[in-house]
mmCIF file of C-alpha atoms in Angstrom:
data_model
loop_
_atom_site.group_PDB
_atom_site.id
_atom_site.type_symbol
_atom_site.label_atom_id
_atom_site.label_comp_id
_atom_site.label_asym_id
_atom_site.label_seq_id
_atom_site.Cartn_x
_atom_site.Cartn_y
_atom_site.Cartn_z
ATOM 1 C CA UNK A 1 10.605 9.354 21.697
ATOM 2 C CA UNK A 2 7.319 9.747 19.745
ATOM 3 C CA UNK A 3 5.084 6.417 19.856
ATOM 4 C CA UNK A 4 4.131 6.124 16.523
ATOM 5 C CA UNK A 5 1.213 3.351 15.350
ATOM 6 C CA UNK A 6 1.432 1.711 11.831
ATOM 7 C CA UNK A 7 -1.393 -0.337 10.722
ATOM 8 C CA UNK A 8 -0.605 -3.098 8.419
ATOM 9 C CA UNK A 9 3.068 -3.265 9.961
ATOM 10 C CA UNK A 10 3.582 -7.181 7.972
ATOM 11 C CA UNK A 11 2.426 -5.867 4.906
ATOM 12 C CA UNK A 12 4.646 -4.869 1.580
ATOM 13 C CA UNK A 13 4.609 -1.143 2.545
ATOM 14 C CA UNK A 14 4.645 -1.674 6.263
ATOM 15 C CA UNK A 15 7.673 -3.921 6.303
ATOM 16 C CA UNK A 16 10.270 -1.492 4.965
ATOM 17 C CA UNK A 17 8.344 1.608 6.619
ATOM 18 C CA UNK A 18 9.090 0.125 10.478
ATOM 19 C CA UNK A 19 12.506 0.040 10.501
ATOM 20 C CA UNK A 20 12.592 3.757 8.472
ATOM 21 C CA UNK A 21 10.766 5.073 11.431
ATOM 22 C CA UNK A 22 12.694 3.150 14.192
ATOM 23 C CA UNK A 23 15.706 4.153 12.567
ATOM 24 C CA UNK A 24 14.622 8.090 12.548
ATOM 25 C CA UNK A 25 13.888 7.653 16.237
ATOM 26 C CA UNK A 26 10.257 7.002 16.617
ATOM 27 C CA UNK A 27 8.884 4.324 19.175
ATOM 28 C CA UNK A 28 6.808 2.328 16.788
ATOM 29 C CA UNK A 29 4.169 -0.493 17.565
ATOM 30 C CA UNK A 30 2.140 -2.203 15.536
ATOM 31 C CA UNK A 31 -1.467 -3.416 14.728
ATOM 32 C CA UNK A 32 -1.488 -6.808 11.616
ATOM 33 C CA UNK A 33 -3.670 -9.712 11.913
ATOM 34 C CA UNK A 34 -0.581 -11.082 10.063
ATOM 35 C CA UNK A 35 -2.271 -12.756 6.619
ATOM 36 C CA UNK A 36 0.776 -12.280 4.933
ATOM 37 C CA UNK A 37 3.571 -12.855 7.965
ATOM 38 C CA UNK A 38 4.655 -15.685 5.699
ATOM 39 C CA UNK A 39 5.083 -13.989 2.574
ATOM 40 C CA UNK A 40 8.200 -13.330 2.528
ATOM 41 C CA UNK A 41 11.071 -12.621 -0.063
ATOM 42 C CA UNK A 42 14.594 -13.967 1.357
ATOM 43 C CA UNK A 43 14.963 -14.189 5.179
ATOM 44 C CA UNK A 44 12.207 -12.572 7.170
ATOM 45 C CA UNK A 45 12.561 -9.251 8.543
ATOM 46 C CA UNK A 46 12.831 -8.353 12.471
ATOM 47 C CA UNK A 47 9.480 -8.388 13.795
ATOM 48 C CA UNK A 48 8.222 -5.045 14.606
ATOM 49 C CA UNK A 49 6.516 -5.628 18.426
ATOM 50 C CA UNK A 50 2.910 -5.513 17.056
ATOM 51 C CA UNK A 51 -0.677 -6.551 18.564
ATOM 52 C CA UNK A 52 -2.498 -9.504 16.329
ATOM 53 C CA UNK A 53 -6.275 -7.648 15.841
ATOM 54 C CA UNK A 54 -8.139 -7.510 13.163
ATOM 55 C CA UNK A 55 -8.619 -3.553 11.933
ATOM 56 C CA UNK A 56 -12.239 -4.295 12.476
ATOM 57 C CA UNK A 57 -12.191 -5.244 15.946
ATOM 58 C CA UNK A 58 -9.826 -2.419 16.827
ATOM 59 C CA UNK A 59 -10.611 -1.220 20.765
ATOM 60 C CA UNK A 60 -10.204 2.355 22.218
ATOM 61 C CA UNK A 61 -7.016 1.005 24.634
ATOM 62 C CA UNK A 62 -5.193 0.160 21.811
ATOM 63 C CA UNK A 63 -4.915 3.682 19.844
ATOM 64 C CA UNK A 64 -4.015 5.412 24.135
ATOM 65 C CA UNK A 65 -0.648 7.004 24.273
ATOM 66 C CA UNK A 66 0.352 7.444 20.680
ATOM 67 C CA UNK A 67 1.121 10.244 19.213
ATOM 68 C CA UNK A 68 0.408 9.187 15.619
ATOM 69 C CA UNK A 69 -1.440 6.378 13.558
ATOM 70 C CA UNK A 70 -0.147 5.481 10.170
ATOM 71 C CA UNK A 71 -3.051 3.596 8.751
ATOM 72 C CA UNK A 72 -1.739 0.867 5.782
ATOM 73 C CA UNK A 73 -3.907 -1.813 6.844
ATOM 74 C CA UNK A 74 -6.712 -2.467 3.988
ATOM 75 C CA UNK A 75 -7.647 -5.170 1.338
ATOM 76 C CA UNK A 76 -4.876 -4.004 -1.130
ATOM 77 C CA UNK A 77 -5.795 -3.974 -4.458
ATOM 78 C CA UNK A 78 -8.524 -4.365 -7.038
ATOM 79 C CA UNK A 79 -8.586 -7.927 -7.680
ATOM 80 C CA UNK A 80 -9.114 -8.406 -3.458
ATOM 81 C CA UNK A 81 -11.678 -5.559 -3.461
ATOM 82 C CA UNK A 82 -13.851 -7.744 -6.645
ATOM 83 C CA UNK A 83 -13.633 -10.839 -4.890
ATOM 84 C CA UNK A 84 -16.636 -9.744 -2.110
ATOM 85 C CA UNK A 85 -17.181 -5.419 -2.839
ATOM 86 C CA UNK A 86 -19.156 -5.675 0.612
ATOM 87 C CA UNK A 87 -15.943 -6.785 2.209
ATOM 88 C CA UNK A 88 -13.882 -4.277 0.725
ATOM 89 C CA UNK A 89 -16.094 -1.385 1.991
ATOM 90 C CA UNK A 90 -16.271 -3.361 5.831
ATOM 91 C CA UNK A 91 -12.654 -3.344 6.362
ATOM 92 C CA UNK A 92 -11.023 -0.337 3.845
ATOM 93 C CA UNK A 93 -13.961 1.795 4.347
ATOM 94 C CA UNK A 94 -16.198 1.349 7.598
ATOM 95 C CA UNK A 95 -13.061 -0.401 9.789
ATOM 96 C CA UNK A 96 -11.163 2.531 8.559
ATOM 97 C CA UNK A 97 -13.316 5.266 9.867
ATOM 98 C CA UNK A 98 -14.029 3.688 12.914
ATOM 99 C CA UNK A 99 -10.274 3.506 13.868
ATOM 100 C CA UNK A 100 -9.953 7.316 12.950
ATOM 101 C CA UNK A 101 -12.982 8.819 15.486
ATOM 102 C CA UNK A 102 -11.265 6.229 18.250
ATOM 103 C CA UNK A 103 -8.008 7.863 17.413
ATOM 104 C CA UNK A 104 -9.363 11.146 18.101
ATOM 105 C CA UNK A 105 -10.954 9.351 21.241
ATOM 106 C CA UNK A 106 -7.631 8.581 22.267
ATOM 107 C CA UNK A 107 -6.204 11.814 21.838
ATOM 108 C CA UNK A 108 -3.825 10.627 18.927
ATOM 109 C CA UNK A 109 -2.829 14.302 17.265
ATOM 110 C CA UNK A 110 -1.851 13.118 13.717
ATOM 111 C CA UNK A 111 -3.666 10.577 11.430
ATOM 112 C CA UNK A 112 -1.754 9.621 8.441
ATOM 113 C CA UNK A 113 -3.893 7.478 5.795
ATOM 114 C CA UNK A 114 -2.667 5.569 3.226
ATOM 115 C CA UNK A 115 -4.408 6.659 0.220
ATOM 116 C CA UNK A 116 -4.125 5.892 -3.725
ATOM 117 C CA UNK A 117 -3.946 7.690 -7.057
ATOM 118 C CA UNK A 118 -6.773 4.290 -7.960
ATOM 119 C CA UNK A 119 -9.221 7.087 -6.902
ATOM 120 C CA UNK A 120 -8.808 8.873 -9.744
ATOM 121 C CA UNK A 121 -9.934 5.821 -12.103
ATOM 122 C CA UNK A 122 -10.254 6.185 -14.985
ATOM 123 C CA UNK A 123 -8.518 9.794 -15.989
ATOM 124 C CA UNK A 124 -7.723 9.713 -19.217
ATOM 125 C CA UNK A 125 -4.498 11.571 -20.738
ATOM 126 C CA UNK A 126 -4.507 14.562 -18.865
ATOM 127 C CA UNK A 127 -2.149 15.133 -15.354
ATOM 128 C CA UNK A 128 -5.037 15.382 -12.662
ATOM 129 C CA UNK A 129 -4.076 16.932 -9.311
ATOM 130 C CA UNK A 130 -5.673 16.043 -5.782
ATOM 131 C CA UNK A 131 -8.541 18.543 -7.065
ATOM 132 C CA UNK A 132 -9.732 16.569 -9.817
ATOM 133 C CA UNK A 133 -12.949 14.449 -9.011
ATOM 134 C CA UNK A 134 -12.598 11.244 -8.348
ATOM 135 C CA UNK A 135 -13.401 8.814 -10.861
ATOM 136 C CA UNK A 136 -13.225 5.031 -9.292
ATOM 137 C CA UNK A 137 -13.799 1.889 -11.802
ATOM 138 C CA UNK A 138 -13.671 -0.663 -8.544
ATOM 139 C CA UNK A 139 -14.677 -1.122 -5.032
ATOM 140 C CA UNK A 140 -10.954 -1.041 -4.275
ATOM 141 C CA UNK A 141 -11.202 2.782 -5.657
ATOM 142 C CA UNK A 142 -14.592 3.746 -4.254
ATOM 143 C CA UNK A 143 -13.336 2.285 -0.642
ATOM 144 C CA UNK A 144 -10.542 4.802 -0.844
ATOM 145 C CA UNK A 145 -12.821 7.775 -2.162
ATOM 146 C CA UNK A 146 -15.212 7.276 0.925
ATOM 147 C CA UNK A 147 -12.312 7.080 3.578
ATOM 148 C CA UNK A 148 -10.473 10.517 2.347
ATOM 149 C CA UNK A 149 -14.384 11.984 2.563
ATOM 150 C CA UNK A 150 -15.337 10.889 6.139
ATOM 151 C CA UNK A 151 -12.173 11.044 7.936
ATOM 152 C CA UNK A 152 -11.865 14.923 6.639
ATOM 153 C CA UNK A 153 -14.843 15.397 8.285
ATOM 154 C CA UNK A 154 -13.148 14.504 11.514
ATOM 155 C CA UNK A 155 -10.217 17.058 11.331
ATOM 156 C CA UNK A 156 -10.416 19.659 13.825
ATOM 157 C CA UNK A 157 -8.147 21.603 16.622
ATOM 158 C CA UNK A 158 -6.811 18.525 18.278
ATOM 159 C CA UNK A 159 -7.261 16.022 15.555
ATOM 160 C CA UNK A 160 -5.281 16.537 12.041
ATOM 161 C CA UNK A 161 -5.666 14.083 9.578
ATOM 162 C CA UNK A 162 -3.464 13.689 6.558
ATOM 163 C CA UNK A 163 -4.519 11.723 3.369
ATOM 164 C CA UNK A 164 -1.611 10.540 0.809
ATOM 165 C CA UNK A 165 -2.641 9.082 -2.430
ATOM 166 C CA UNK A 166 -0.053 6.362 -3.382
ATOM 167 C CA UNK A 167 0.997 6.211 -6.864
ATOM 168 C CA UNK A 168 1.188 2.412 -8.248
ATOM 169 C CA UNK A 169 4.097 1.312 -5.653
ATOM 170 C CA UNK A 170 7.076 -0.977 -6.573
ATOM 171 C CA UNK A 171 10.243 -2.262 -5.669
ATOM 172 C CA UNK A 172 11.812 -4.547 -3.162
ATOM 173 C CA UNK A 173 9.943 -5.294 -0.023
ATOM 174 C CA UNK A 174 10.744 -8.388 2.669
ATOM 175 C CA UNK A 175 7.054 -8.888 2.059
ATOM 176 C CA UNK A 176 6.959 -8.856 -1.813
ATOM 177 C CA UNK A 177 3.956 -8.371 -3.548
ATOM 178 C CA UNK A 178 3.861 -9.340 -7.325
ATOM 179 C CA UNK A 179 0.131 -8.198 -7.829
ATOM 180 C CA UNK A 180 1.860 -4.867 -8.916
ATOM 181 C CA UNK A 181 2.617 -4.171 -12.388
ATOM 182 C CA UNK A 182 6.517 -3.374 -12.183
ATOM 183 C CA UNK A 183 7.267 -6.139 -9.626
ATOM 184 C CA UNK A 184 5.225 -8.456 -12.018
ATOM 185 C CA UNK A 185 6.970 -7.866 -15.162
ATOM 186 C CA UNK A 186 10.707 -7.782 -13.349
ATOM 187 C CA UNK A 187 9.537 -11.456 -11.831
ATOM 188 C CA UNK A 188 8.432 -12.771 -15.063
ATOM 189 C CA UNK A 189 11.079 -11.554 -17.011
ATOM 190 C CA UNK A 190 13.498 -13.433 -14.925
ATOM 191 C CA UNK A 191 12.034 -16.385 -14.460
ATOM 192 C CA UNK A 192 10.149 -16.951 -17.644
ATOM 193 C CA UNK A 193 11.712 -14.957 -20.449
ATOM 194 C CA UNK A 194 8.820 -13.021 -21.276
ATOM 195 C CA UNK A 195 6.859 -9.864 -19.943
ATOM 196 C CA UNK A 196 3.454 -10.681 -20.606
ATOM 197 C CA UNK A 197 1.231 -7.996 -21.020
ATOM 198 C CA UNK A 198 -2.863 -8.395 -20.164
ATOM 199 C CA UNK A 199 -3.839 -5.019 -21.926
ATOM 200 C CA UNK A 200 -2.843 -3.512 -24.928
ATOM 201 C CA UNK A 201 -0.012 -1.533 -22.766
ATOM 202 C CA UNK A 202 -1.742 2.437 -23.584
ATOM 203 C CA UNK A 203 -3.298 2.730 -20.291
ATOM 204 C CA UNK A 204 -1.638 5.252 -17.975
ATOM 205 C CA UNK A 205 0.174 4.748 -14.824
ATOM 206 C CA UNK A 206 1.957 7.206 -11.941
ATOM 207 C CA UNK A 207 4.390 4.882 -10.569
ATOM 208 C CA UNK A 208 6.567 5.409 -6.779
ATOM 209 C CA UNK A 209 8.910 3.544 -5.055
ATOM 210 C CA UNK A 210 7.770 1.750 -2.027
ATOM 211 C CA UNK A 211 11.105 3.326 0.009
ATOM 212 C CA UNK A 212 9.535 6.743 -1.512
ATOM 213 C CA UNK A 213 6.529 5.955 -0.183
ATOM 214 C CA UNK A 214 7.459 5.472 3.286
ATOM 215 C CA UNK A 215 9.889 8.164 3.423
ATOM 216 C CA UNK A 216 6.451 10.449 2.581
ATOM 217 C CA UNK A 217 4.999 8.993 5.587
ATOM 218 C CA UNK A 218 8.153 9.921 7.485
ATOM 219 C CA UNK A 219 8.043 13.397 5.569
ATOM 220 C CA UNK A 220 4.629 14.050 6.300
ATOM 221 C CA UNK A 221 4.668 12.954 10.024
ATOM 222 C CA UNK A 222 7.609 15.605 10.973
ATOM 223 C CA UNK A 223 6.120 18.600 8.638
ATOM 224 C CA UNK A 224 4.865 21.412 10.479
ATOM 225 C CA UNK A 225 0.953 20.646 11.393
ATOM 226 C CA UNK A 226 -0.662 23.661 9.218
ATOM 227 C CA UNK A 227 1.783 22.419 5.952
ATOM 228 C CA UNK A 228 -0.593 19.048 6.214
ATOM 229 C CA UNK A 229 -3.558 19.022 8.380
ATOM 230 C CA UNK A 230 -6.514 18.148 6.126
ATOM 231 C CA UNK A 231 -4.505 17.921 3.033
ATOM 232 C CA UNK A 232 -4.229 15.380 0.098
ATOM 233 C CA UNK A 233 -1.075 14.651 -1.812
ATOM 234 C CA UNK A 234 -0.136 12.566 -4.755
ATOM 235 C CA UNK A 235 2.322 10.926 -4.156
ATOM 236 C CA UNK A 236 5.115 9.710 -6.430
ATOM 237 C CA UNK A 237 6.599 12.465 -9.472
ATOM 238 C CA UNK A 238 4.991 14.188 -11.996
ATOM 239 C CA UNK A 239 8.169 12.970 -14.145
ATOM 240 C CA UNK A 240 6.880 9.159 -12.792
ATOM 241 C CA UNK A 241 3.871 8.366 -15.265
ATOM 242 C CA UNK A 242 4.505 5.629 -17.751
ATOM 243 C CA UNK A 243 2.699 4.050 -20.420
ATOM 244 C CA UNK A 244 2.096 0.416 -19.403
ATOM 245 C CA UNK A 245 3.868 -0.570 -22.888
ATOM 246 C CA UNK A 246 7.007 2.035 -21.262
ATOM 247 C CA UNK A 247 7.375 -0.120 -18.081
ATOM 248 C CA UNK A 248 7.612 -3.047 -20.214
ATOM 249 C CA UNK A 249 10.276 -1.744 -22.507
ATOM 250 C CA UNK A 250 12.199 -0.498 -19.611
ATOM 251 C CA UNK A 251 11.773 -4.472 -17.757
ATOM 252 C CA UNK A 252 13.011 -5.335 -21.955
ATOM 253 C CA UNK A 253 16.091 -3.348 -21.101
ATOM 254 C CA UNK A 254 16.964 -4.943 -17.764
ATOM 255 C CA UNK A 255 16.403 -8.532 -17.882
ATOM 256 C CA UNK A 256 18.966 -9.655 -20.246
ATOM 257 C CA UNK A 257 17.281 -11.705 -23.007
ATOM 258 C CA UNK A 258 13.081 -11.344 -22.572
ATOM 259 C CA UNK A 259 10.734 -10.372 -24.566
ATOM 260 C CA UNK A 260 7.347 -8.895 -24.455
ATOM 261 C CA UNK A 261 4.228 -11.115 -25.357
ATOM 262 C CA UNK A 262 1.052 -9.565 -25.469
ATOM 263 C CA UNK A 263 -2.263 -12.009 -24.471
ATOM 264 C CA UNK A 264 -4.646 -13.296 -26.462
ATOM 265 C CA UNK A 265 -7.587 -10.507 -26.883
ATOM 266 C CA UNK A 266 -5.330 -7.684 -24.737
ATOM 267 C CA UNK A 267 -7.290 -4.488 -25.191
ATOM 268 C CA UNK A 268 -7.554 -1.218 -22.781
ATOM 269 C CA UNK A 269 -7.674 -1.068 -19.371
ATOM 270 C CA UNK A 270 -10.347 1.018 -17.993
ATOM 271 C CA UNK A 271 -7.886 2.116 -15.191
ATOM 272 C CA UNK A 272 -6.202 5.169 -17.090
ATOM 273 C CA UNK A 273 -4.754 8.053 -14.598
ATOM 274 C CA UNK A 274 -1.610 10.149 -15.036
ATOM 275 C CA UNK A 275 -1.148 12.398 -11.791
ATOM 276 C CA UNK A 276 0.477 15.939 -11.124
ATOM 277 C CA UNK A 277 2.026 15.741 -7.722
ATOM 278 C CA UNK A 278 3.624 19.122 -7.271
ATOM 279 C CA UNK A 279 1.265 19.764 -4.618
ATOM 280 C CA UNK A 280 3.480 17.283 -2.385
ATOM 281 C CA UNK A 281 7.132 18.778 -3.638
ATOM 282 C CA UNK A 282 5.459 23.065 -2.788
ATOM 283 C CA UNK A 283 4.188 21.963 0.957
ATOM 284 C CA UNK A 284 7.267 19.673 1.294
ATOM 285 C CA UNK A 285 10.132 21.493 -0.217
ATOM 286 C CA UNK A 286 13.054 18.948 1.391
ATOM 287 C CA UNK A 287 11.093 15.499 0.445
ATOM 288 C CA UNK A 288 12.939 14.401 -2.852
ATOM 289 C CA UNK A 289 12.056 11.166 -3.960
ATOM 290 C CA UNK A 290 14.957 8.577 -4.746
ATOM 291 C CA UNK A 291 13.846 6.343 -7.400
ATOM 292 C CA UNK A 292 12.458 5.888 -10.636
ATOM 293 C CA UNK A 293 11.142 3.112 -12.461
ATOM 294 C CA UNK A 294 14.440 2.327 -14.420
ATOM 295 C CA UNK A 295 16.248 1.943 -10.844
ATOM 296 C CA UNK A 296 13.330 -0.017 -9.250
ATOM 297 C CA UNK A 297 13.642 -2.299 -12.048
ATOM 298 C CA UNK A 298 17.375 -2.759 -11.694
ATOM 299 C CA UNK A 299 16.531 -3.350 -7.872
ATOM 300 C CA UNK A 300 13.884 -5.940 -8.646
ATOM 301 C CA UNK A 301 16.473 -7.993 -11.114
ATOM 302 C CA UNK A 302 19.184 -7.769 -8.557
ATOM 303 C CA UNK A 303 16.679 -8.677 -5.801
ATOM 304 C CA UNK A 304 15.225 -11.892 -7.187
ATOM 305 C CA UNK A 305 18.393 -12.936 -8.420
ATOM 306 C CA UNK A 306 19.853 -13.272 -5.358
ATOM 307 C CA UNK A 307 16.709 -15.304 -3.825
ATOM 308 C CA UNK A 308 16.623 -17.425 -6.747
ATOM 309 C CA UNK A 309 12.955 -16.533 -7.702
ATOM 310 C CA UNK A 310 11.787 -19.562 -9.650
ATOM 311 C CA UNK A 311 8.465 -19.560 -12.402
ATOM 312 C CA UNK A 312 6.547 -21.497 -9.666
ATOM 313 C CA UNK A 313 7.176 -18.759 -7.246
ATOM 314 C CA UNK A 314 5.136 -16.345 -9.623
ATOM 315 C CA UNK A 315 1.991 -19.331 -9.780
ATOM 316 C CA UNK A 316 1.447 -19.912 -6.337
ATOM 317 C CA UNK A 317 0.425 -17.545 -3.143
ATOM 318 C CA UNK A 318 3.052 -16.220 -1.554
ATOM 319 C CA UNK A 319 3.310 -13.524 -3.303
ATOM 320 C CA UNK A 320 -0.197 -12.904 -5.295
ATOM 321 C CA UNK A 321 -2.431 -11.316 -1.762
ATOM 322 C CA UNK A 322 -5.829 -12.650 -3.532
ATOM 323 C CA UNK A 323 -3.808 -16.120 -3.839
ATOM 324 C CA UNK A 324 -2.797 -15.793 -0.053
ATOM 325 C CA UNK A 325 -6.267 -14.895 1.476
ATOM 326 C CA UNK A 326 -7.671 -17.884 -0.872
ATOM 327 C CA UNK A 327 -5.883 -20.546 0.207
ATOM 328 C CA UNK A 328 -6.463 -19.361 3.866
ATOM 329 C CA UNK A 329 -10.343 -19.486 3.327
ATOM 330 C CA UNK A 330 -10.058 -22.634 1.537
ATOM 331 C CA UNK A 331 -8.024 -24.253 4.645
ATOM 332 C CA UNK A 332 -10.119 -22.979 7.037
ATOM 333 C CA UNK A 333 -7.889 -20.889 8.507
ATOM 334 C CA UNK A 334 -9.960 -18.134 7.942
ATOM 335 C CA UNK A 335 -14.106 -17.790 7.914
ATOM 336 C CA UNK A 336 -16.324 -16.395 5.583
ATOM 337 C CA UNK A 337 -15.466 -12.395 6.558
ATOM 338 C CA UNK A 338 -11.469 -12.971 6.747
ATOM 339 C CA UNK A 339 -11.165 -13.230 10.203
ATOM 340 C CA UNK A 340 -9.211 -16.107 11.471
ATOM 341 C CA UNK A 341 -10.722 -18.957 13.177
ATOM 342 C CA UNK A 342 -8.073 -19.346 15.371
ATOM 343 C CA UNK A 343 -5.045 -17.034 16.171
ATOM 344 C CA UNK A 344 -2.202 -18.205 14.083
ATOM 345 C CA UNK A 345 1.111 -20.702 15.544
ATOM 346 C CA UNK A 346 3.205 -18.625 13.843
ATOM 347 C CA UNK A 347 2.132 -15.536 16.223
ATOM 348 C CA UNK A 348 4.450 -15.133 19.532
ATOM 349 C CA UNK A 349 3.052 -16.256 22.700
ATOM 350 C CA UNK A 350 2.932 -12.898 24.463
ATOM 351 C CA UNK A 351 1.068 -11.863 21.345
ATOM 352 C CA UNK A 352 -1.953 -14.407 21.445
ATOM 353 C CA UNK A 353 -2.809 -13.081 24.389
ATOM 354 C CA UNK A 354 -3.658 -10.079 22.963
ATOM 355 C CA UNK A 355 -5.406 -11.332 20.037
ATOM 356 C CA UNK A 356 -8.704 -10.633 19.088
#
């Protein structure tokens, strides 16, 4: 079997991509310093055997015998990468680069990285394709834009990196996130009545299922080398951009009985990007993507129905990562540049040991 790394393996995408690879035969390990271990939705998942590091202090031995690295692990989103920009570019960009020249070092052949369509900022109206120039309104963005530059750089004979460029994920995860717009409205809508809407709902978004997402990993990983090496994809659907107002009437049309409330002073969102991502559908012919936002939302209903999601689920951290990583700081737990004081209970014995 292939030994396969995943970076981020606790995290929303990195919990439901595991299993997907276990189950397609891979022998997968892991690499989490396990933030968001707690954050679950229902019972936990099966752990994944992983080492507890932070991507930062990532050594040489631990990339040695594998033949691939799936690289999640990052501060996720924009409102993470405001908090502390110089943060955001340590760990997404800096710690990101780093792990891909010790890859090489290591002799691991294929370097998958989890990119995002965020690169492409602020877009406007028109379908951009994985030529367009980037256009980042946050650090989160500009993190991504300088990872897809530098680790390019590193491609060569024995060394073939692959860049995909995430379209706004949702759907169920066993380590929900609700910081994403879809997963958001569903969760509000059923536990409040109302899909509130913090912009005036024109902005653009390309939206992809999280299942999608890692079955484009999976895709990717098993494509011939010269179909991928060096190559960025959008990925989600061309068919998949939506109007924020859209994903709120579709929520409208789900949740029995909500409505849509827009906030006091909602105007634009400087984030505005449709994508084109026929590039990923003419270099991956088989890949077909399984969901669309009306399923995903049906998923989300049926999903936090049968957890019994609650309004003060939506208020506190477990599911919000800025929330999370603030309460951590605020306890202690963690110090100044999110790494934690002390290794976690939570973490298995023969893990500590490992630990950073």
């Amino acid at each position: 079997m292939m030994r396969v790394l995943v970076t981020g393996c606790n995290g929303y995408i990195g919990s439901v991509l595991t299993p997907l690879l276990q189950a397609a035969g891979y022998d997968v390990f892991g690499i989490d310093n396990n933030y968001f271990e707690p954050c679950t939705l229902g019972r936990a998942p099966a752990p994944t055997p992983h080492l507890v590091r932070d991507l930062r202090d990532v050594e040489l031995a631990d990339l040695e015998g594998f033949y691939a690295v799936i690289h999640l692990a990052a501060l996720s989103n924009d409102p993470l990468g405001n908090v502390d920009p110089e943060l955001t570019f340590d760990i997404n960009h800096r710690a990101s680069v780093r792990l891909a020249r010790l890859a090489k070092q290591a002799g691991v052949e294929r370097f998958l990285v989890s990119s995002s369509c965020s690169t492409y900022g602020s877009a406007g109206d028109d379908l951009v394709t994985e030529a367009a120039e980037f256009n980042p309104v946050t650090p989160y963005g500009r993190s991504k834009v300088l990872v897809d530059r530098d680790v390019s750089l590193l491609a060569d004979d024995d060394f073939s990196p692959t860049f995909l460029r995430n379209a706004t994920a949702y759907g169920a995860s066993p380590r929900l996130r609700l910081d994403l717009v879809l997963n958001d409205f569903v969760a509000t809508a059923c536990t409040t009545g109302k899909i509130l809407m913090l912009s005036d709902g024109t902005p653009w978004r390309p939206l992809v299922h999280v299942e999608d997402i890692c079955r484009a990993f999976i895709a990717v990983l098993e494509a011939r080398r010269d179909a991928v090496h060096n190559q960025a994809f959008n990925v989600g659907s061309s068919t998949e951009n939506y109007r924020i107002s859209e994903l709120a009437e579709i929520v409208l049309q789900t949740v029995p009985g909500c409505s849509i409330e827009y906030a006091a002073g909602a105007g634009p969102d400087k984030r505005c990007y449709r994508v084109d991502c026929s590039k990923l559908a003419r270099h991956l012919p088989d890949f077909k993507l399984r969901w669309n936002a009306r399923l995903g939302a049906q998923q989300l209903y049926e999903a936090y129905r049968s957890v019994n999601l609650q309004a003060e689920d939506l208020s506190g951290p477990r599911f919000h990562r800025l929330r999370t990583l603030t309460g951590l700081l605020e306890s202690g737990s963690l110090k100044h540049d999110l790494r934690w004081r002390h290794v976690p209970a939570a973490v298995p014995a023969q893990t500590q040991a490992m630990a950073s």
